[in-house]
Structure formats: structure tokens, C-alpha cells
Coordinates of C-alpha atoms in Angstrom, one line a residue:
X1 CA -122.0 188.1 96.1
X2 CA -119.0 188.4 98.5
X3 CA -116.7 186.1 96.4
X4 CA -117.0 183.7 93.5
X5 CA -117.4 180.6 95.7
X6 CA -119.9 182.0 98.2
X7 CA -122.8 180.1 96.6
X8 CA -121.1 176.8 97.6
X9 CA -121.0 177.7 101.3
X10 CA -123.2 176.4 104.1
X11 CA -124.0 178.7 106.9
X12 CA -125.6 178.4 110.4
X13 CA -127.3 181.3 112.3
X14 CA -127.6 180.9 116.0
X15 CA -129.8 183.5 117.7
X16 CA -132.6 183.1 120.4
X17 CA -134.5 186.1 118.9
X18 CA -136.6 185.0 115.9
X19 CA -136.7 188.5 114.4
X20 CA -132.9 189.0 114.6
X21 CA -132.4 185.4 113.4
X22 CA -134.5 186.0 110.3
X23 CA -132.7 189.2 109.5
X24 CA -129.3 187.5 109.6
X25 CA -130.6 184.6 107.5
X26 CA -131.9 187.0 104.9
X27 CA -128.6 189.0 104.8
X28 CA -126.6 185.8 104.3
X29 CA -128.9 184.7 101.4
X30 CA -128.6 188.2 99.9
X31 CA -124.8 187.7 99.9
X32 CA -125.4 184.6 97.7
X33 CA -124.7 181.9 100.3
X34 CA -126.2 178.6 99.0
X35 CA -127.5 176.9 102.2
X36 CA -128.5 178.7 105.4
X37 CA -129.7 176.8 108.5
X38 CA -130.8 178.4 111.7
X39 CA -131.6 177.5 115.4
X40 CA -132.5 179.4 118.5
X41 CA -130.9 177.3 121.3
X42 CA -127.3 176.6 122.2
X43 CA -128.1 172.9 122.7
X44 CA -129.5 172.7 119.1
X45 CA -126.5 174.6 117.8
X46 CA -124.1 172.3 119.5
X47 CA -125.9 169.3 118.0
X48 CA -125.9 170.7 114.5
X49 CA -122.2 171.8 114.6
X50 CA -121.2 168.4 115.9
X51 CA -123.1 166.5 113.2
X52 CA -122.1 168.3 110.0
X53 CA -119.7 170.9 108.8
X54 CA -120.5 174.6 108.1
X55 CA -118.4 177.2 106.3
X56 CA -119.9 180.1 108.1
X57 CA -121.4 180.4 111.6
X58 CA -123.0 183.6 113.0
X59 CA -123.7 183.3 116.7
X60 CA -125.4 185.6 119.1
X61 CA -123.5 185.7 122.4
X62 CA -126.3 186.5 124.8
X63 CA -128.8 183.7 125.6
X64 CA -131.4 184.1 128.3
X65 CA -129.4 186.4 130.4
X66 CA -126.1 184.5 130.0
X67 CA -123.8 187.2 128.4
X68 CA -121.2 184.7 127.2
X69 CA -123.2 181.6 126.1
X70 CA -122.1 182.0 122.5
X71 CA -118.5 182.4 123.4
X72 CA -118.7 179.3 125.7
X73 CA -120.2 177.3 122.9
X74 CA -117.3 178.3 120.6
X75 CA -114.7 177.6 123.4
X76 CA -116.1 174.1 123.9
X77 CA -116.2 173.4 120.2
X78 CA -112.6 174.5 119.7
X79 CA -111.5 172.6 122.8
X80 CA -112.9 169.3 121.6
X81 CA -111.8 169.7 118.0
X82 CA -115.4 169.9 116.7
X83 CA -114.9 173.1 114.6
X84 CA -112.3 173.1 111.8
X85 CA -110.0 176.0 111.3
X86 CA -111.6 176.5 107.9
X87 CA -115.0 177.5 109.4
X88 CA -115.6 181.2 109.7
X89 CA -117.1 181.9 113.2
X90 CA -118.5 185.4 113.8
X91 CA -119.9 186.4 117.2
X92 CA -122.7 189.0 117.5
X93 CA -123.4 190.9 120.7
X94 CA -124.4 194.1 122.3
X95 CA -121.6 196.6 123.0
X96 CA -122.0 196.2 126.8
X97 CA -120.5 192.7 126.7
X98 CA -117.9 193.3 124.0
X99 CA -114.8 193.8 126.2
X100 CA -115.5 190.8 128.4
X101 CA -116.1 188.4 125.5
X102 CA -113.3 189.8 123.3
X103 CA -110.8 189.1 126.0
X104 CA -112.0 185.5 126.5
X105 CA -112.4 184.7 122.8
X106 CA -109.7 186.8 121.1
X107 CA -107.9 184.1 119.4
X108 CA -110.7 181.7 118.6
X109 CA -113.0 184.2 116.9
X110 CA -112.8 185.2 113.2
X111 CA -114.7 188.4 113.9
X112 CA -116.9 190.2 116.4
X113 CA -120.0 192.2 115.3
X114 CA -121.6 194.8 117.5
X115 CA -125.4 195.4 117.4
X116 CA -127.0 197.2 115.7
X117 CA -125.1 196.4 112.6
X118 CA -125.6 196.9 108.9
X119 CA -125.5 194.3 106.1
X120 CA -122.4 195.9 104.7
X121 CA -120.6 195.6 108.1
X122 CA -121.4 191.9 108.2
X123 CA -120.3 191.6 104.6
X124 CA -117.0 193.3 105.3
X125 CA -116.3 190.9 108.2
X126 CA -117.2 187.8 106.2
X127 CA -115.0 189.0 103.3
X128 CA -112.0 189.6 105.6
X129 CA -112.5 186.3 107.4
X130 CA -112.9 184.3 104.2
X131 CA -109.8 186.0 102.8
X132 CA -107.8 184.8 105.8
X133 CA -109.0 181.3 105.2
X134 CA -107.9 181.5 101.6
X135 CA -104.5 183.1 102.3
X136 CA -103.7 180.4 104.9
X137 CA -105.2 177.6 103.0
X138 CA -101.9 175.8 102.5
X139 CA -101.4 175.7 106.2
X140 CA -104.9 174.5 107.0
X141 CA -104.6 171.8 104.3
X142 CA -101.3 170.6 105.7
X143 CA -102.8 170.4 109.2
X144 CA -105.8 168.6 107.9
X145 CA -103.6 166.0 106.2
X146 CA -101.4 165.5 109.2
X147 CA -98.3 167.1 107.6
X148 CA -97.6 169.0 110.8
X149 CA -93.9 169.7 110.2
X150 CA -94.8 171.2 106.8
X151 CA -97.5 173.3 108.3
X152 CA -95.2 174.6 111.1
X153 CA -92.6 175.5 108.5
X154 CA -95.1 177.5 106.4
X155 CA -96.3 179.3 109.6
X156 CA -92.8 180.2 110.7
X157 CA -91.9 181.5 107.2
X158 CA -95.0 183.7 107.1
X159 CA -94.2 185.0 110.6
X160 CA -90.6 185.8 109.7
X161 CA -91.6 187.5 106.5
X162 CA -94.4 189.3 108.2
X163 CA -96.7 188.1 105.5
X164 CA -100.5 188.7 105.6
X165 CA -102.0 187.3 108.8
X166 CA -98.6 186.6 110.2
X167 CA -99.8 186.7 113.9
X168 CA -102.4 184.0 113.4
X169 CA -99.9 181.9 111.4
X170 CA -97.4 182.3 114.3
X171 CA -100.0 181.0 116.8
X172 CA -100.7 177.9 114.7
X173 CA -97.0 177.3 114.1
X174 CA -96.2 177.5 117.9
X175 CA -99.1 175.1 118.6
X176 CA -97.7 172.7 116.1
X177 CA -94.2 172.9 117.6
X178 CA -95.6 172.3 121.1
X179 CA -97.6 169.3 120.0
X180 CA -94.5 167.7 118.4
X181 CA -92.4 168.1 121.5
X182 CA -90.3 171.1 120.2
X183 CA -91.1 173.2 123.3
X184 CA -88.0 175.3 123.2
X185 CA -88.7 176.4 119.6
X186 CA -92.3 177.1 120.5
X187 CA -91.1 179.1 123.5
X188 CA -88.9 181.2 121.3
X189 CA -91.7 181.8 118.8
X190 CA -94.1 182.9 121.5
X191 CA -91.5 185.3 122.9
X192 CA -90.9 186.7 119.4
X193 CA -94.7 187.4 119.1
X194 CA -94.7 189.1 122.5
X195 CA -91.9 191.4 121.4
X196 CA -94.2 192.4 118.5
X197 CA -97.4 192.5 120.5
X198 CA -97.9 191.4 124.1
X199 CA -100.9 189.2 123.3
X200 CA -102.4 187.1 126.1
X201 CA -102.4 183.9 124.0
X202 CA -98.6 184.3 123.4
X203 CA -98.0 184.8 127.1
X204 CA -100.1 181.7 127.8
X205 CA -98.0 179.9 125.1
X206 CA -94.8 180.7 127.0
X207 CA -96.3 179.1 130.1
X208 CA -97.3 176.0 128.2
X209 CA -93.8 175.7 126.7
X210 CA -92.3 176.1 130.2
X211 CA -94.6 173.4 131.4
X212 CA -93.7 171.1 128.6
X213 CA -90.0 171.8 129.2
X214 CA -90.4 170.5 132.8
X215 CA -90.3 173.9 134.4
X216 CA -93.7 174.0 136.2
X217 CA -92.7 176.7 138.7
X218 CA -91.7 179.1 136.0
X219 CA -95.0 178.2 134.2
X220 CA -97.0 179.0 137.3
X221 CA -95.2 182.3 137.8
X222 CA -95.9 183.2 134.1
X223 CA -99.6 182.3 134.6
X224 CA -100.0 184.2 137.8
X225 CA -98.7 187.4 136.0
X226 CA -101.0 186.8 133.1
X227 CA -104.1 186.2 135.3
X228 CA -103.3 189.4 137.3
X229 CA -103.4 191.3 134.0
X230 CA -106.2 189.3 132.4
X231 CA -108.5 187.9 135.2
X232 CA -111.1 186.7 132.7
X233 CA -108.7 184.8 130.4
X234 CA -110.1 181.4 131.2
X235 CA -107.5 179.3 129.3
X236 CA -104.9 180.5 131.7
X237 CA -106.9 178.9 134.6
X238 CA -107.1 175.7 132.5
X239 CA -103.3 175.5 132.2
X240 CA -102.7 176.4 135.8
X241 CA -105.2 173.7 137.0
X242 CA -103.5 171.1 134.8
X243 CA -100.0 172.0 136.3
X244 CA -101.3 171.7 139.8
X245 CA -102.9 168.3 139.0
X246 CA -99.7 167.0 137.5
X247 CA -97.9 168.1 140.6
X248 CA -100.4 166.3 142.9
X249 CA -101.7 169.6 144.3
X250 CA -105.4 168.6 144.1
X251 CA -106.7 171.3 146.5
X252 CA -105.0 174.1 144.5
X253 CA -106.2 172.6 141.2
X254 CA -109.8 172.5 142.5
X255 CA -109.6 176.2 143.4
X256 CA -108.4 177.1 140.0
X257 CA -110.9 174.9 138.2
X258 CA -113.7 176.4 140.2
X259 CA -112.8 179.9 139.0
X260 CA -112.7 178.7 135.4
X261 CA -116.1 177.0 135.7
X262 CA -117.6 180.0 137.3
X263 CA -116.5 182.2 134.4
X264 CA -117.9 179.7 131.9
X265 CA -121.0 178.0 133.6
X266 CA -122.1 176.3 130.3
X267 CA -118.8 174.7 129.5
X268 CA -119.4 170.9 129.6
X269 CA -115.7 170.1 129.8
X270 CA -114.9 172.4 132.7
X271 CA -118.0 171.3 134.6
X272 CA -116.9 167.7 134.3
X273 CA -113.3 168.4 135.4
X274 CA -114.5 170.3 138.4
X275 CA -117.1 167.7 139.3
X276 CA -114.6 164.8 139.0
X277 CA -111.9 166.6 141.1
X278 CA -114.5 167.6 143.7
X279 CA -115.5 164.0 144.0
X280 CA -112.0 162.8 144.7
X281 CA -111.6 165.6 147.3
X282 CA -114.8 164.3 148.9
X283 CA -116.6 167.6 148.3
X284 CA -119.7 165.7 147.4
X285 CA -122.2 168.5 147.3
X286 CA -120.0 170.5 144.9
X287 CA -119.3 167.4 142.8
X288 CA -123.1 166.7 142.6
X289 CA -123.9 170.2 141.4
X290 CA -121.2 170.2 138.7
X291 CA -121.8 166.7 137.4
X292 CA -125.6 167.1 137.4
X293 CA -125.3 170.3 135.3
X294 CA -122.8 168.6 133.0
X295 CA -125.3 165.8 132.4
X296 CA -128.2 168.2 131.9
X297 CA -126.6 170.3 129.3
X298 CA -124.2 167.9 127.7
X299 CA -125.4 164.3 127.9
X300 CA -126.0 164.1 124.1
X301 CA -122.8 166.0 123.2
X302 CA -119.6 164.6 121.9
X303 CA -117.9 166.7 124.6
X304 CA -119.5 164.6 127.3
X305 CA -117.3 162.1 129.1
X306 CA -119.2 159.1 130.4
X307 CA -116.9 158.9 133.5
X308 CA -119.3 161.7 134.7
X309 CA -122.1 159.1 134.9
X310 CA -119.9 156.7 137.0
X311 CA -119.1 159.3 139.6
X312 CA -122.6 160.6 139.6
X313 CA -123.7 157.0 140.3
X314 CA -121.4 156.9 143.4
X315 CA -123.1 160.1 144.6
X316 CA -126.5 158.6 144.0
X317 CA -125.5 155.5 145.9
X318 CA -124.3 157.6 148.8
X319 CA -127.8 159.3 148.9
X320 CA -129.5 155.9 148.6
X321 CA -131.2 157.3 145.5
X322 CA -132.4 154.2 143.7
X323 CA -134.0 156.1 140.8
X324 CA -131.1 158.4 140.3
X325 CA -128.7 155.5 140.2
X326 CA -130.9 153.7 137.7
X327 CA -130.8 156.7 135.4
X328 CA -127.0 156.6 135.4
X329 CA -127.1 152.9 134.6
X330 CA -129.6 153.4 131.8
X331 CA -127.5 156.1 130.2
X332 CA -124.5 153.9 130.3
X333 CA -126.5 151.0 128.8
X334 CA -127.5 153.4 126.0
X335 CA -123.9 154.2 125.4
X336 CA -122.8 150.6 125.5
X337 CA -125.5 149.6 123.0
X338 CA -124.0 152.0 120.5
X339 CA -120.4 151.0 121.2
X340 CA -120.5 147.4 122.3
X341 CA -116.8 146.9 121.7
X342 CA -115.7 149.7 124.1
X343 CA -114.0 148.1 127.0
X344 CA -114.0 151.4 128.9
X345 CA -117.8 151.6 128.7
X346 CA -118.2 148.0 129.7
X347 CA -116.1 148.7 132.8
X348 CA -118.2 151.7 133.6
X349 CA -121.3 149.6 133.3
X350 CA -119.9 147.0 135.6
X351 CA -119.1 149.5 138.4
X352 CA -122.5 151.1 138.2
X353 CA -124.3 147.7 138.2
X354 CA -122.4 146.6 141.3
X355 CA -123.6 149.8 143.0
X356 CA -127.1 149.1 141.9
X357 CA -127.0 145.6 143.3
X358 CA -125.6 146.7 146.6
X359 CA -128.2 149.4 147.0
X360 CA -130.9 146.8 146.3
X361 CA -129.3 144.5 148.9
X362 CA -128.5 141.8 146.4
X363 CA -125.2 141.2 148.2
X364 CA -124.0 138.0 146.5
X365 CA -124.6 139.4 143.0
X366 CA -122.8 142.7 143.9
X367 CA -119.8 140.7 145.2
X368 CA -119.7 138.6 142.0
X369 CA -119.8 141.8 140.0
X370 CA -116.8 143.2 141.9
X371 CA -114.9 139.9 141.4
X372 CA -115.6 140.1 137.7
X373 CA -114.2 143.7 137.5
X374 CA -111.1 142.6 139.5
X375 CA -110.2 140.0 136.9
X376 CA -109.0 142.9 134.7
X377 CA -106.7 144.5 137.3
X378 CA -103.6 143.2 135.4
X379 CA -104.8 143.7 131.9
X380 CA -102.8 146.1 129.8
X381 CA -105.8 148.4 129.3
X382 CA -106.6 148.7 133.1
X383 CA -105.5 152.3 133.3
X384 CA -105.5 154.8 136.1
X385 CA -109.2 155.7 135.5
X386 CA -110.2 152.1 135.9
X387 CA -108.0 151.7 138.9
X388 CA -109.5 154.8 140.6
X389 CA -113.1 153.6 139.9
X390 CA -112.2 150.2 141.3
X391 CA -110.8 151.7 144.5
X392 CA -113.8 154.0 144.9
X393 CA -116.1 151.0 144.6
X394 CA -114.1 148.7 147.0
X395 CA -113.6 151.4 149.6
X396 CA -117.3 152.4 149.7
X397 CA -118.6 148.8 149.9
X398 CA -116.1 147.7 152.5
X399 CA -116.8 150.8 154.5
X400 CA -120.5 149.9 154.3
X401 CA -119.9 146.5 155.8
X402 CA -119.2 144.2 152.9
X403 CA -116.7 141.5 153.6
X404 CA -114.6 141.2 150.4
X405 CA -112.0 138.6 151.1
X406 CA -109.6 139.6 148.3
X407 CA -110.1 143.4 148.6
X408 CA -106.6 144.0 150.2
X409 CA -104.9 142.0 147.5
X410 CA -106.7 143.9 144.8
X411 CA -105.8 147.3 146.4
X412 CA -102.1 146.2 146.6
X413 CA -102.1 145.2 142.9
X414 CA -103.6 148.5 141.9
X415 CA -101.2 150.5 144.2
X416 CA -98.0 148.7 143.1
X417 CA -99.0 149.1 139.5
X418 CA -100.1 152.7 139.4
X419 CA -98.2 154.5 142.3
X420 CA -95.4 155.8 140.0
X421 CA -95.5 159.5 141.0
X422 CA -96.7 161.8 143.8
X423 CA -99.7 163.0 141.7
X424 CA -100.9 159.5 140.9
X425 CA -100.5 158.2 144.4
X426 CA -102.4 161.2 145.8
X427 CA -105.3 160.6 143.4
X428 CA -105.5 156.9 144.2
X429 CA -105.4 157.7 147.9
X430 CA -108.3 160.1 147.4
X431 CA -110.2 157.5 145.5
X432 CA -109.8 155.0 148.4
X433 CA -110.6 157.8 150.9
X434 CA -113.9 156.4 152.4
X435 CA -111.9 153.5 153.9
X436 CA -108.7 154.7 155.6
X437 CA -107.0 151.3 155.8
X438 CA -107.0 151.2 151.9
X439 CA -105.5 154.7 151.9
X440 CA -102.7 153.5 154.1
X441 CA -102.1 150.5 151.8
X442 CA -101.9 152.7 148.7
X443 CA -99.3 154.9 150.4
X444 CA -97.4 151.8 151.5
X445 CA -97.3 150.7 147.8
X446 CA -95.7 153.9 146.8
X447 CA -93.1 153.4 149.5
X448 CA -92.4 149.9 148.3
X449 CA -91.9 151.1 144.7
X450 CA -89.4 153.8 145.9
X451 CA -87.5 151.1 147.9
X452 CA -87.1 149.0 144.8
X453 CA -85.9 152.0 142.8
X454 CA -83.4 153.0 145.5
X455 CA -82.1 149.4 145.8
X456 CA -81.6 149.3 142.1
X457 CA -79.8 152.6 142.0
X458 CA -77.5 151.4 144.8
X459 CA -76.4 148.5 142.5
X460 CA -75.8 150.9 139.7
X461 CA -73.7 153.3 141.8
X462 CA -71.7 150.3 143.1
X463 CA -70.7 149.4 139.5
X464 CA -73.2 146.7 138.9
X465 CA -75.8 148.2 136.4
X466 CA -76.8 144.7 135.3
X467 CA -78.2 143.9 138.7
X468 CA -79.9 147.3 138.8
X469 CA -81.7 146.6 135.5
X470 CA -82.6 143.0 136.5
X471 CA -84.0 144.2 139.9
X472 CA -86.1 146.9 138.2
X473 CA -87.2 144.6 135.5
X474 CA -88.1 141.7 137.8
X475 CA -90.2 144.0 140.1
X476 CA -91.6 145.9 137.1
X477 CA -92.8 142.7 135.5
X478 CA -94.4 141.6 138.7
X479 CA -96.1 144.9 139.5
X480 CA -96.5 146.4 136.0
X481 CA -95.3 149.7 137.5
X482 CA -94.5 152.2 134.8
X483 CA -91.8 153.9 136.8
X484 CA -89.8 150.7 137.4
X485 CA -90.1 149.6 133.8
X486 CA -89.0 152.9 132.4
X487 CA -86.2 153.3 134.9
X488 CA -84.9 149.9 133.8
X489 CA -84.9 151.2 130.2
X490 CA -83.0 154.3 131.1
X491 CA -80.3 152.4 133.1
X492 CA -79.9 149.9 130.3
X493 CA -79.5 152.7 127.8
X494 CA -76.8 154.4 129.8
X495 CA -74.8 151.2 130.6
X496 CA -75.7 149.0 127.6
X497 CA -72.1 148.0 126.8
X498 CA -71.4 146.9 130.4
X499 CA -74.4 144.6 130.8
X500 CA -74.4 141.0 129.7
X501 CA -77.5 140.0 127.7
X502 CA -78.4 143.7 127.2
X503 CA -80.2 143.1 123.9
X504 CA -82.5 140.4 125.4
X505 CA -83.2 142.7 128.4
X506 CA -84.0 145.5 126.0
X507 CA -86.5 143.4 124.1
X508 CA -88.2 142.4 127.3
X509 CA -88.4 146.0 128.5
X510 CA -89.7 147.4 125.2
X511 CA -92.4 144.7 125.2
X512 CA -93.5 145.8 128.7
X513 CA -93.4 149.5 127.8
X514 CA -95.4 148.9 124.7
X515 CA -98.1 147.1 126.6
X516 CA -98.3 149.0 129.9
X517 CA -96.7 152.4 129.6
X518 CA -99.2 153.7 127.0
X519 CA -101.9 153.8 129.6
X520 CA -99.8 154.8 132.6
X521 CA -99.5 158.2 134.2
X522 CA -102.5 159.9 132.8
X523 CA -104.7 161.5 135.4
X524 CA -108.4 160.7 134.8
X525 CA -109.3 164.4 135.1
X526 CA -108.2 165.4 131.7
X527 CA -109.2 167.6 128.8
X528 CA -111.0 165.0 126.8
X529 CA -110.4 164.1 123.2
X530 CA -109.3 167.5 122.1
X531 CA -106.6 170.0 122.8
X532 CA -104.4 170.2 125.9
X533 CA -105.4 172.8 128.4
X534 CA -104.9 176.3 126.9
X535 CA -104.0 175.0 123.4
X536 CA -105.4 175.9 120.0
X537 CA -107.4 173.0 118.7
X538 CA -105.9 172.0 115.3
X539 CA -108.4 169.4 114.0
X540 CA -107.0 167.1 111.4
X541 CA -108.6 164.5 109.2
X542 CA -106.0 161.9 110.2
X543 CA -106.3 162.5 114.0
X544 CA -109.9 163.3 114.6
X545 CA -111.2 160.2 116.3
X546 CA -113.3 161.3 119.3
X547 CA -113.8 157.9 120.9
X548 CA -116.5 155.4 120.5
X549 CA -118.1 156.2 123.8
X550 CA -118.5 159.9 122.9
X551 CA -120.1 159.1 119.6
X552 CA -122.4 156.6 121.3
X553 CA -123.6 159.1 123.8
X554 CA -124.3 161.6 121.1
X555 CA -126.0 159.1 118.8
X556 CA -129.5 159.3 120.3
X557 CA -131.4 161.1 123.1
X558 CA -130.3 159.8 126.5
X559 CA -132.4 159.0 129.6
X560 CA -131.2 161.9 131.7

């Protein structure tokens, strides 16, 4: 027996070769492991790992000619917080693929085992990995309980004292600092690690700290240098793509995401991001390939984002593919049936139903469906994703000849509310792309928001901050624009003592911020319910809700 608690452990062996799989199962049982499960397909492994916890996972890396399928499975599980830090994950592979996989998975793996291997070699790796879990147990427990400051302190102490496993502790500590907004401290910790060992994850951490510190150009420079040295380090592309998205550089982001997806063709998350962005860029063939593959390999996974089905439905409508559009609708109905309270899913269903009705030439019903969706344009939960879907629907149907009387008013309401930055405006304009007059209205909305901001600032510069706040607040309340509301808060904070009725204004502003800013500013091409791009997923028991729609899609086989 490897250690005194090994008999309590549960293990999963993932290997497409039945003989190799049976050997690994036998070896684990000889070590005294109490429960050993096995499977031969990545999809089955993903399902098992999403549905129940395992203490040990042994995973073959090569599946049916894909020399990194195991690593991609691990990457997706870590990215979406579906594999706790306490689980020992050991990759098994032939020596020919070792370097490539080791570079890509260096920080996520507990160990790597080269074939052919002996039972003693496997035992040594398990013993070492389980020891690391025990040594860092206090840190893992603090993370699991949501005591992130305590966990960060323990990590920094271990790093400074060069205690056992100090490098791994440093990575966890820096991640915790970043997640709590302490980007300067995280930056310093990553730099300290680089001085000790120039590890790729530490260099990536510096770029992420620079990004969080509002220095995107420095972050991009750091990433370019890292990618030049480590061209297969996929997380670097994830971070670079996110920065380009946040800057509104959609073409550059698409190029970067294409490289990441090509390096990891079985990554559900990356396929979805690439497909969604390709859709907004009107690269419909590319979007179709990526979204179809995401559905085929991930429809029953918790990693799957049902927004994929909405955009796939638009593409089916474009092809006049009645059956394909119906499959999208059925998959969404399946999800809604398992999460009937999800407003997001209901909106998705409404968009796809309107497309179905339009394709079947049921014009009056389609128009009524659109009008029903438009009733929510000013609801607090009507976020950028809902706005983009609404614009995509309106632009396509109007361009197809539908006379929608209130369409321009709805477009203006969406634009005035959500055009609060270059990146957001660019995305909305792309969503409205099929109908150029709507694109022009979206850009005009951004211009109107800027005019209000400039007029308010003119009041402030002239010594009348009260008028500045009231101008911003009046227009922010009318449009629900996050930039106007938040700028009113900043001006009020700076000139509080000079403004009559400041406390009442503050209460009004905070109420608007609470209701409308929580859903503002987030591009609907995100990283899903897990880590930020390039981050280490630190799954905690207190912050592990993956979303009702993801649970619903994974609850039963889907129609796709």
C-alpha cells in the first residue's frame, strides 16, 4: 500500500486500449486503492469526471491519432473548475509526444509517465503527488472554504521560506492575489518566481497582472515574447485573445483564437469562443465548423455554453435548413425543461423560435415573438449577450424584408444602453451587420453617449459639478448606460462636499449601479463559468455554481 489512506481513494483510468487499461486498473488495485473505475473514450471520461469526484486519475494522452486528447481533457476540466486541486492527475503517453504535452500541461499535471512503465514507477509518482496534496492540504482547504486571503498568506509564506513545493504554492498564491484585485502584489510574486526559474506560467502571470493593472500594451508585449519562446503554450493565446477582445480588436482576437483552437481541436471552450467570434465577424463557414464541432463533442458537458445553439440556429436559418434549426430548438427546449427558471435560456428559446417561425413563413407569429423579446430590453438582466442576440435577430429579419415598425426604437434603446466602450460598440455593430442602417444607428448611439459625457465634464470644469452629476444621472437613468451612471458616481465622489443634495444623488446612483452595472461591460465571448483566460482554476465549495443552464444541458442526452 502506498500510504495508510490509499484504501479510501477512488480512481479513474482513461485509456482507449483495453489491455493497457486493464493493466493500469490491476496496478492501482495492487497498490490498495479501494475503488477503481475505467473508460475508453474521452467523452465518457468527461462525463464521469463531471458527475463525481475522484482522488486519482490516470489518463492516456493519445486517442485515435490525437496526440494531445488527454491533455486537452485536463485543460478543459481545469478551465471550467471541474477538477479540484486535491485530485491527483497523471498523464501517460509515448515518449514521442512528451515534450509537446509537457510544455502545454506543465502546471496542470501532477505527473507524467512515459510508456512502457513499471508498477514501481507509477507507484513513485502517485506517492509523490499524494504527498504534495498532503503537504499543501491547509492551502487547498482554505481555498475550498473560500478563505482566499488566508490561503494566499500560506502560499506566500511557503514561497518565502522555500518550503516543500514552494513553486506550486507560489502559483496558487499569485492566482489568489490576482482574483482579489491585488494585481501589483501578484506581479511582484510572479517576477520573484521568474528570478528563481523562468517558468512559462510565471511569465504568463506577469502578462495577466499587467492586463489587470490596465496596461494592455505591456501585457501584449510580454505575451508576444512568451509565444516566441513557447509557441505551443496555449494559455498565452487565450490571454492575448482576451486582451484583443477587450480592446475591441475583433480581427486580431479571431486570429489568436484560431491558433489556440488549432492547437487544441477537442477543447469545447475554445471551439465555442472561436465560433462565436467568427459569427460576429460574418465568417459564417468558419463559425459553422467550430460551433458544429463544439455541439458534437460537448453538448452534454457542463463546459457547453447554450449560446452556441443560438448562433448555430442563425446559421441554419441562413442556410434555410429547417431540420437543423429544429434540432437547435429541441436542444434548447431540453435545457429549459431542466432549468425552467433560467431567464437566459428562455430568451435563447425565444430567439430560436422566432427564427423557426420566420423560416416557416409564419410571419405574424414571428413578429409577435420578436415583440415579446423586445419587452425585456430595459430589464436589469438584459445584458450584452441578450442585446447582441436581439440585434442579430432584428437585422436579419429586417434585411429579409420584414417590416418591423418599432425596430429602430429597439435598436436605439439597445445602443444607448450598451455602447459604453469601443469594444462593446464594435461587437454590437457586428451583431447588427446584416442590416447596415442598424450599424449606423449603433455607432450614432455611441456618439450620443460621448456627447453627454463631454457636456457633463464641461460643467465640472466650469466649476459646476452638481450640474455635471445631474446631467449624467438624468441621461444614465433614461438610457441605463453603465458609463454614464458610473461617471456620475466618480464625479460625485470627487466633489461630494460641493454638491447640494449629494447624499440623495449618491443613493440614486448606487441603486442604478446595483441593478444595471452588474450585467454591463461583459463581452459575450467569454471563458465560461471557470477561470479567466490563462488562470489556474481554484475550485472552491463556496463558489462552484456552474449555472443552471450548464447543469441542464448535462443532465440528459441531447438531440444533437
